[in-house]
Amino acid sequence: MNFRPRLIPVTAVALIGLTACGGSDDTTATDDSSRTVMTSIYPLDFITTSVAADHLDVVSLTPSGVDPHDVELSPQTIGDVQSSDLVIYSADLQTAIDEAVEQQASDHSVDVNGAADLISTGAEHDHDHGDGHEEEHEDEGDSDEVDPHWWLDPARMADVTQMVSDELSEIDPDNAADYESNAAALIAELDTLDGDFEAGLANCEQEDLVTTHAAFGYLAENYGFHQIGVTGISPEAEPSPARLAEVTTIVEDAGVDTIYSEVILGSDIADTIANETGATVLTLDPLEGLTDASAGSDYLEVMRSNLDALAEGQHCS
Ligand SMILES: [Zn+2]
């Protein structure tokens, strides 16, 4: 693990205290070719694992089944961030990871948000279906907020895949050709996925897409839906009774007969509105993590199950 030519900043050493030099206890470093890349959230883990194949150890910083917006890192994990060869993350999504990167990995980290081309999808609130008066919802976020859920757009996934490939080639030039071809293969699959979404959702009777947290702004924009998230871009603990009543009214007025719940957050919020309105609840997975309950074993499979759910729930032909 000592092939890295970089120096550890003095400030970083001071901050990490006892975990400094974690790499010197070399029981895990079986050979010099074993480099470790840490990823912040499932979609980046999927991309990096796909591109790295068996050339690198890829470690996810978000444990399975945890709400990734609230992830916390142990001192041990923060030490691992420091001693890793590269941290691939998406800034402004997970505070604990932003802090760990800033303090321990500023010289060996890459933020993918540039390649992901984040924008404000502005889709979490809807005032058009109500009684015409505009209301402020200060507790539910600002609709100008940049949407961090870029991975729900296959084209953005492809752009980030290329960036990850370039970064892996930089830390491990010997295997650059493999990274490039693995990335090309994944990008081709993402292109196919995008085409299948486009074709499968081309003619839908229902444009209003009622989701639990507003994770599907890019997807809605891509395929012609209008997202109505019960909670905002971050899944706050509980929506207010007023917000639940508001979404219930929207569901009734717009003739929405299907609303969507999530695997990790559970279906309580969706069930509440479904009970009021008689709507059906289907699962739409924001792919912030993968669990045993996920409808597929990887990003591509779960996205295809999302496509099936949308085609059914939005009445697409
Ligand atoms: Zn989210």
Short mmCIF file of C-alpha atoms and ligand atoms in Angstrom, two decimals:
data_model
loop_
_atom_site.label_atom_id
_atom_site.label_comp_id
_atom_site.label_asym_id
_atom_site.label_seq_id
_atom_site.Cartn_x
_atom_site.Cartn_y
_atom_site.Cartn_z
CA MET A 1 0.00 0.00 0.00
CA ASN A 2 3.04 2.24 -0.03
CA PHE A 3 3.25 2.79 -3.74
CA ARG A 4 1.47 6.09 -3.49
CA PRO A 5 3.88 8.92 -4.16
CA ARG A 6 1.76 11.48 -2.37
CA LEU A 7 2.39 13.03 0.99
CA ILE A 8 -0.15 13.05 3.77
CA PRO A 9 -0.88 16.64 4.74
CA VAL A 10 0.16 17.48 8.28
CA THR A 11 -3.33 18.70 9.09
CA ALA A 12 -4.83 15.39 8.02
CA VAL A 13 -2.42 13.47 10.25
CA ALA A 14 -3.34 15.64 13.21
CA LEU A 15 -7.04 15.19 12.60
CA ILE A 16 -7.05 11.46 12.26
CA GLY A 17 -4.99 10.92 15.42
CA LEU A 18 -4.90 7.26 16.36
CA THR A 19 -5.99 6.01 13.00
CA ALA A 20 -3.04 7.61 11.25
CA CYS A 21 -0.79 5.15 9.49
CA GLY A 22 -3.59 2.64 9.36
CA GLY A 23 -1.98 1.29 6.22
CA SER A 24 1.26 0.39 7.98
CA ASP A 25 -0.31 -2.64 9.65
CA ASP A 26 -0.03 -4.48 6.41
CA THR A 27 -1.92 -7.68 7.12
CA THR A 28 -4.52 -6.89 4.47
CA ALA A 29 -2.20 -5.71 1.72
CA THR A 30 -1.49 -8.99 0.03
CA ASP A 31 0.33 -7.53 -2.91
CA ASP A 32 1.25 -4.18 -4.34
CA SER A 33 -1.33 -4.39 -7.08
CA SER A 34 -4.22 -4.35 -4.61
CA ARG A 35 -5.48 -0.79 -4.67
CA THR A 36 -8.59 0.29 -2.79
CA VAL A 37 -11.21 2.62 -4.22
CA MET A 38 -14.01 3.84 -1.96
CA THR A 39 -17.39 4.91 -3.31
CA SER A 40 -19.99 7.05 -1.56
CA ILE A 41 -23.31 5.68 -2.74
CA TYR A 42 -24.68 2.63 -4.56
CA PRO A 43 -24.78 3.94 -8.16
CA LEU A 44 -21.10 4.91 -7.89
CA ASP A 45 -20.33 1.52 -6.38
CA PHE A 46 -22.08 -0.14 -9.32
CA ILE A 47 -20.19 1.94 -11.89
CA THR A 48 -16.81 1.53 -10.22
CA THR A 49 -17.21 -2.20 -9.67
CA SER A 50 -18.29 -2.66 -13.28
CA VAL A 51 -15.35 -0.68 -14.65
CA ALA A 52 -12.71 -1.99 -12.24
CA ALA A 53 -13.72 -5.64 -12.61
CA ASP A 54 -11.21 -7.59 -10.49
CA HIS A 55 -8.32 -5.16 -10.79
CA LEU A 56 -9.21 -3.06 -7.74
CA ASP A 57 -10.87 -3.47 -4.35
CA VAL A 58 -14.04 -1.38 -4.40
CA VAL A 59 -15.55 -0.52 -1.00
CA SER A 60 -18.87 1.27 -0.47
CA LEU A 61 -19.16 3.92 2.24
CA THR A 62 -22.95 3.56 2.51
CA PRO A 63 -23.97 0.36 4.31
CA SER A 64 -26.71 -1.68 2.69
CA GLY A 65 -30.22 -0.69 3.74
CA VAL A 66 -29.27 2.63 5.35
CA ASP A 67 -30.88 5.88 4.18
CA PRO A 68 -27.86 7.27 2.34
CA HIS A 69 -28.82 10.89 3.07
CA ASP A 70 -28.17 10.18 6.76
CA VAL A 71 -25.08 7.99 6.56
CA GLU A 72 -22.56 8.26 9.40
CA LEU A 73 -18.97 7.04 9.30
CA SER A 74 -17.12 5.28 12.10
CA PRO A 75 -13.58 6.41 13.05
CA GLN A 76 -12.37 3.14 11.49
CA THR A 77 -14.07 3.96 8.20
CA ILE A 78 -12.73 7.51 8.26
CA GLY A 79 -9.27 5.97 8.64
CA ASP A 80 -9.99 3.77 5.63
CA VAL A 81 -10.93 6.86 3.63
CA GLN A 82 -7.55 8.35 4.48
CA SER A 83 -5.58 5.24 3.52
CA SER A 84 -7.54 4.45 0.37
CA ASP A 85 -6.11 5.14 -3.06
CA LEU A 86 -9.15 7.00 -4.37
CA VAL A 87 -12.55 8.12 -3.09
CA ILE A 88 -15.27 8.56 -5.71
CA TYR A 89 -18.21 10.58 -4.39
CA SER A 90 -21.01 12.96 -5.28
CA ALA A 91 -20.71 16.13 -3.20
CA ASP A 92 -23.57 17.79 -1.31
CA LEU A 93 -25.57 14.58 -0.94
CA GLN A 94 -24.05 12.99 2.17
CA THR A 95 -22.65 15.41 4.73
CA ALA A 96 -20.57 12.84 6.61
CA ILE A 97 -18.84 11.76 3.41
CA ASP A 98 -18.23 15.36 2.29
CA GLU A 99 -16.52 16.00 5.63
CA ALA A 100 -14.44 12.82 5.56
CA VAL A 101 -13.26 13.57 2.03
CA GLU A 102 -12.40 17.15 2.85
CA GLN A 103 -10.42 16.18 5.94
CA GLN A 104 -8.83 12.88 4.88
CA ALA A 105 -8.89 12.55 1.11
CA SER A 106 -8.65 16.00 -0.44
CA ASP A 107 -5.59 14.82 -2.40
CA HIS A 108 -7.08 11.48 -3.53
CA SER A 109 -10.74 12.02 -4.23
CA VAL A 110 -12.95 12.86 -7.18
CA ASP A 111 -16.37 14.51 -7.12
CA VAL A 112 -18.45 13.26 -10.05
CA ASN A 113 -20.92 16.13 -9.99
CA GLY A 114 -19.19 17.91 -12.87
CA ALA A 115 -19.64 14.91 -15.17
CA ALA A 116 -23.16 14.38 -13.81
CA ASP A 117 -24.08 17.94 -14.83
CA LEU A 118 -26.41 18.57 -11.88
CA ILE A 119 -29.32 20.89 -12.43
CA SER A 120 -32.39 21.99 -10.54
CA THR A 121 -35.19 19.74 -11.72
CA GLY A 122 -37.55 21.91 -9.67
CA ALA A 123 -40.06 19.12 -9.49
CA GLU A 124 -40.84 18.63 -5.86
CA HIS A 125 -43.79 20.96 -5.57
CA ASP A 126 -46.90 21.49 -7.49
CA HIS A 127 -49.29 24.37 -7.10
CA ASP A 128 -51.17 24.04 -10.36
CA HIS A 129 -53.73 21.51 -9.31
CA GLY A 130 -54.88 23.23 -6.16
CA ASP A 131 -57.31 26.05 -5.73
CA GLY A 132 -55.09 28.57 -7.38
CA HIS A 133 -53.41 30.21 -4.44
CA GLU A 134 -49.69 29.95 -4.04
CA GLU A 135 -48.35 28.75 -0.74
CA GLU A 136 -44.91 28.74 0.71
CA HIS A 137 -43.66 25.47 2.17
CA GLU A 138 -40.56 26.55 3.97
CA ASP A 139 -40.16 23.21 5.71
CA GLU A 140 -40.10 21.26 2.49
CA GLY A 141 -37.14 22.69 0.68
CA ASP A 142 -36.56 25.14 -2.09
CA SER A 143 -37.59 24.07 -5.56
CA ASP A 144 -34.49 25.80 -6.96
CA GLU A 145 -32.35 23.32 -5.05
CA VAL A 146 -29.97 21.35 -7.27
CA ASP A 147 -31.20 17.78 -7.60
CA PRO A 148 -28.48 15.31 -6.52
CA HIS A 149 -30.20 12.18 -7.93
CA TRP A 150 -28.35 12.19 -11.29
CA TRP A 151 -28.12 8.39 -11.46
CA LEU A 152 -31.81 8.07 -12.28
CA ASP A 153 -30.89 9.42 -15.73
CA PRO A 154 -29.07 6.70 -17.72
CA ALA A 155 -27.31 9.34 -19.87
CA ARG A 156 -25.82 10.97 -16.78
CA MET A 157 -24.82 7.50 -15.54
CA ALA A 158 -22.96 7.03 -18.83
CA ASP A 159 -21.11 10.34 -18.48
CA VAL A 160 -20.07 9.49 -14.92
CA THR A 161 -18.97 6.02 -16.07
CA GLN A 162 -16.55 7.62 -18.51
CA MET A 163 -15.20 9.88 -15.79
CA VAL A 164 -14.71 6.96 -13.39
CA SER A 165 -12.89 5.02 -16.11
CA ASP A 166 -10.52 7.95 -16.68
CA GLU A 167 -9.85 8.28 -12.96
CA LEU A 168 -9.16 4.56 -12.49
CA SER A 169 -6.78 4.64 -15.45
CA GLU A 170 -4.93 7.48 -13.79
CA ILE A 171 -4.28 5.57 -10.54
CA ASP A 172 -3.65 2.28 -12.35
CA PRO A 173 -2.38 2.95 -15.89
CA ASP A 174 -1.35 -0.68 -16.41
CA ASN A 175 -5.00 -1.68 -16.65
CA ALA A 176 -6.27 1.37 -18.51
CA ALA A 177 -7.25 -0.60 -21.60
CA ASP A 178 -9.47 -2.87 -19.49
CA TYR A 179 -11.10 0.07 -17.73
CA GLU A 180 -11.82 1.72 -21.04
CA SER A 181 -13.43 -1.39 -22.55
CA ASN A 182 -15.42 -2.19 -19.40
CA ALA A 183 -16.70 1.38 -19.35
CA ALA A 184 -17.63 1.20 -23.04
CA ALA A 185 -19.62 -1.98 -22.39
CA LEU A 186 -21.51 -0.39 -19.49
CA ILE A 187 -22.16 2.79 -21.46
CA ALA A 188 -23.66 0.66 -24.26
CA GLU A 189 -25.97 -1.02 -21.73
CA LEU A 190 -27.00 2.36 -20.33
CA ASP A 191 -27.77 3.59 -23.85
CA THR A 192 -29.99 0.56 -24.39
CA LEU A 193 -31.70 1.19 -21.06
CA ASP A 194 -32.35 4.81 -21.99
CA GLY A 195 -33.84 3.74 -25.31
CA ASP A 196 -36.08 1.20 -23.59
CA PHE A 197 -37.35 3.83 -21.13
CA GLU A 198 -37.99 6.21 -23.99
CA ALA A 199 -39.91 3.62 -26.01
CA GLY A 200 -41.75 2.09 -23.04
CA LEU A 201 -42.92 5.46 -21.68
CA ALA A 202 -43.62 7.21 -24.98
CA ASN A 203 -47.41 7.10 -24.66
CA CYS A 204 -48.68 7.38 -21.10
CA GLU A 205 -52.15 8.41 -20.01
CA GLN A 206 -51.01 9.82 -16.67
CA GLU A 207 -48.22 12.43 -16.55
CA ASP A 208 -48.36 13.20 -12.84
CA LEU A 209 -45.89 11.03 -10.96
CA VAL A 210 -46.50 10.91 -7.21
CA THR A 211 -43.40 9.72 -5.37
CA THR A 212 -42.42 9.46 -1.72
CA HIS A 213 -39.27 11.60 -1.76
CA ALA A 214 -38.49 13.78 -4.74
CA ALA A 215 -35.70 11.61 -6.16
CA PHE A 216 -37.07 11.25 -9.68
CA GLY A 217 -36.68 14.74 -11.11
CA TYR A 218 -34.20 13.73 -13.83
CA LEU A 219 -36.25 10.69 -14.74
CA ALA A 220 -39.44 12.76 -14.89
CA GLU A 221 -37.78 15.38 -17.06
CA ASN A 222 -36.33 12.75 -19.43
CA TYR A 223 -39.47 10.81 -20.03
CA GLY A 224 -42.16 13.44 -19.82
CA PHE A 225 -43.55 13.13 -16.30
CA HIS A 226 -44.36 15.75 -13.73
CA GLN A 227 -43.01 14.67 -10.35
CA ILE A 228 -44.93 15.37 -7.17
CA GLY A 229 -42.80 14.30 -4.21
CA VAL A 230 -44.59 14.01 -0.89
CA THR A 231 -41.32 14.99 0.82
CA GLY A 232 -38.53 17.03 -0.73
CA ILE A 233 -35.22 16.11 -2.28
CA SER A 234 -34.03 14.81 1.09
CA PRO A 235 -36.44 12.39 2.73
CA GLU A 236 -37.26 14.37 5.85
CA ALA A 237 -38.66 12.38 8.75
CA GLU A 238 -42.36 13.03 8.37
CA PRO A 239 -44.32 15.14 5.92
CA SER A 240 -46.65 17.58 7.64
CA PRO A 241 -50.37 16.75 7.80
CA ALA A 242 -50.90 19.79 5.57
CA ARG A 243 -48.56 18.41 2.92
CA LEU A 244 -50.24 14.99 3.06
CA ALA A 245 -53.63 16.65 2.63
CA GLU A 246 -52.30 18.73 -0.25
CA VAL A 247 -50.90 15.69 -2.10
CA THR A 248 -54.13 13.79 -1.43
CA THR A 249 -56.04 16.60 -3.13
CA ILE A 250 -53.63 16.59 -6.07
CA VAL A 251 -54.02 12.83 -6.43
CA GLU A 252 -57.80 13.11 -6.45
CA ASP A 253 -57.98 16.11 -8.78
CA ALA A 254 -55.51 14.69 -11.29
CA GLY A 255 -57.08 11.25 -11.34
CA VAL A 256 -53.84 9.63 -10.20
CA ASP A 257 -54.58 5.99 -9.42
CA THR A 258 -51.04 4.81 -8.66
CA ILE A 259 -48.52 6.25 -6.23
CA TYR A 260 -45.04 4.99 -5.53
CA SER A 261 -43.23 3.84 -2.42
CA GLU A 262 -39.55 3.06 -1.88
CA VAL A 263 -37.75 -0.03 -0.60
CA ILE A 264 -35.46 1.64 1.96
CA LEU A 265 -37.87 4.33 3.19
CA GLY A 266 -40.78 1.89 3.38
CA SER A 267 -44.33 2.49 2.21
CA ASP A 268 -45.95 4.30 5.18
CA ILE A 269 -46.28 7.65 3.43
CA ALA A 270 -47.58 6.15 0.20
CA ASP A 271 -49.97 3.88 2.13
CA THR A 272 -51.43 6.86 3.98
CA ILE A 273 -52.32 8.63 0.74
CA ALA A 274 -53.47 5.38 -0.88
CA ASN A 275 -55.87 4.75 2.00
CA GLU A 276 -57.38 8.22 1.54
CA THR A 277 -57.70 8.06 -2.22
CA GLY A 278 -58.01 4.39 -3.12
CA ALA A 279 -54.84 4.60 -5.22
CA THR A 280 -52.64 1.56 -5.75
CA VAL A 281 -49.09 1.56 -4.35
CA LEU A 282 -46.24 0.34 -6.56
CA THR A 283 -42.51 0.40 -5.83
CA LEU A 284 -40.27 2.90 -7.60
CA ASP A 285 -36.72 2.46 -6.39
CA PRO A 286 -34.48 5.57 -6.24
CA LEU A 287 -31.47 3.23 -6.23
CA GLU A 288 -29.76 4.94 -3.33
CA GLY A 289 -28.93 1.48 -2.05
CA LEU A 290 -29.50 -2.15 -2.81
CA THR A 291 -30.99 -4.59 -0.30
CA ASP A 292 -32.36 -8.13 -0.33
CA ALA A 293 -35.77 -6.54 -0.91
CA SER A 294 -34.63 -4.73 -4.07
CA ALA A 295 -36.35 -5.78 -7.29
CA GLY A 296 -33.12 -6.86 -8.96
CA SER A 297 -29.49 -7.62 -8.24
CA ASP A 298 -27.95 -4.49 -9.74
CA TYR A 299 -28.66 -1.01 -11.10
CA LEU A 300 -29.70 -2.20 -14.55
CA GLU A 301 -32.13 -4.82 -13.23
CA VAL A 302 -33.74 -2.47 -10.70
CA MET A 303 -34.10 0.24 -13.36
CA ARG A 304 -35.89 -2.26 -15.59
CA SER A 305 -38.26 -3.07 -12.74
CA ASN A 306 -38.78 0.70 -12.30
CA LEU A 307 -39.66 0.86 -15.99
CA ASP A 308 -42.24 -1.92 -15.58
CA ALA A 309 -43.76 -0.15 -12.55
CA LEU A 310 -43.99 3.17 -14.40
CA ALA A 311 -45.48 1.60 -17.52
CA GLU A 312 -48.16 0.02 -15.36
CA GLY A 313 -48.81 2.87 -12.96
CA GLN A 314 -48.78 5.68 -15.54
CA HIS A 315 -50.80 3.63 -18.04
CA CYS A 316 -48.30 3.59 -20.88
CA SER A 317 -48.70 1.73 -24.12
ZN ZN B 1 -32.57 10.91 -2.22
#
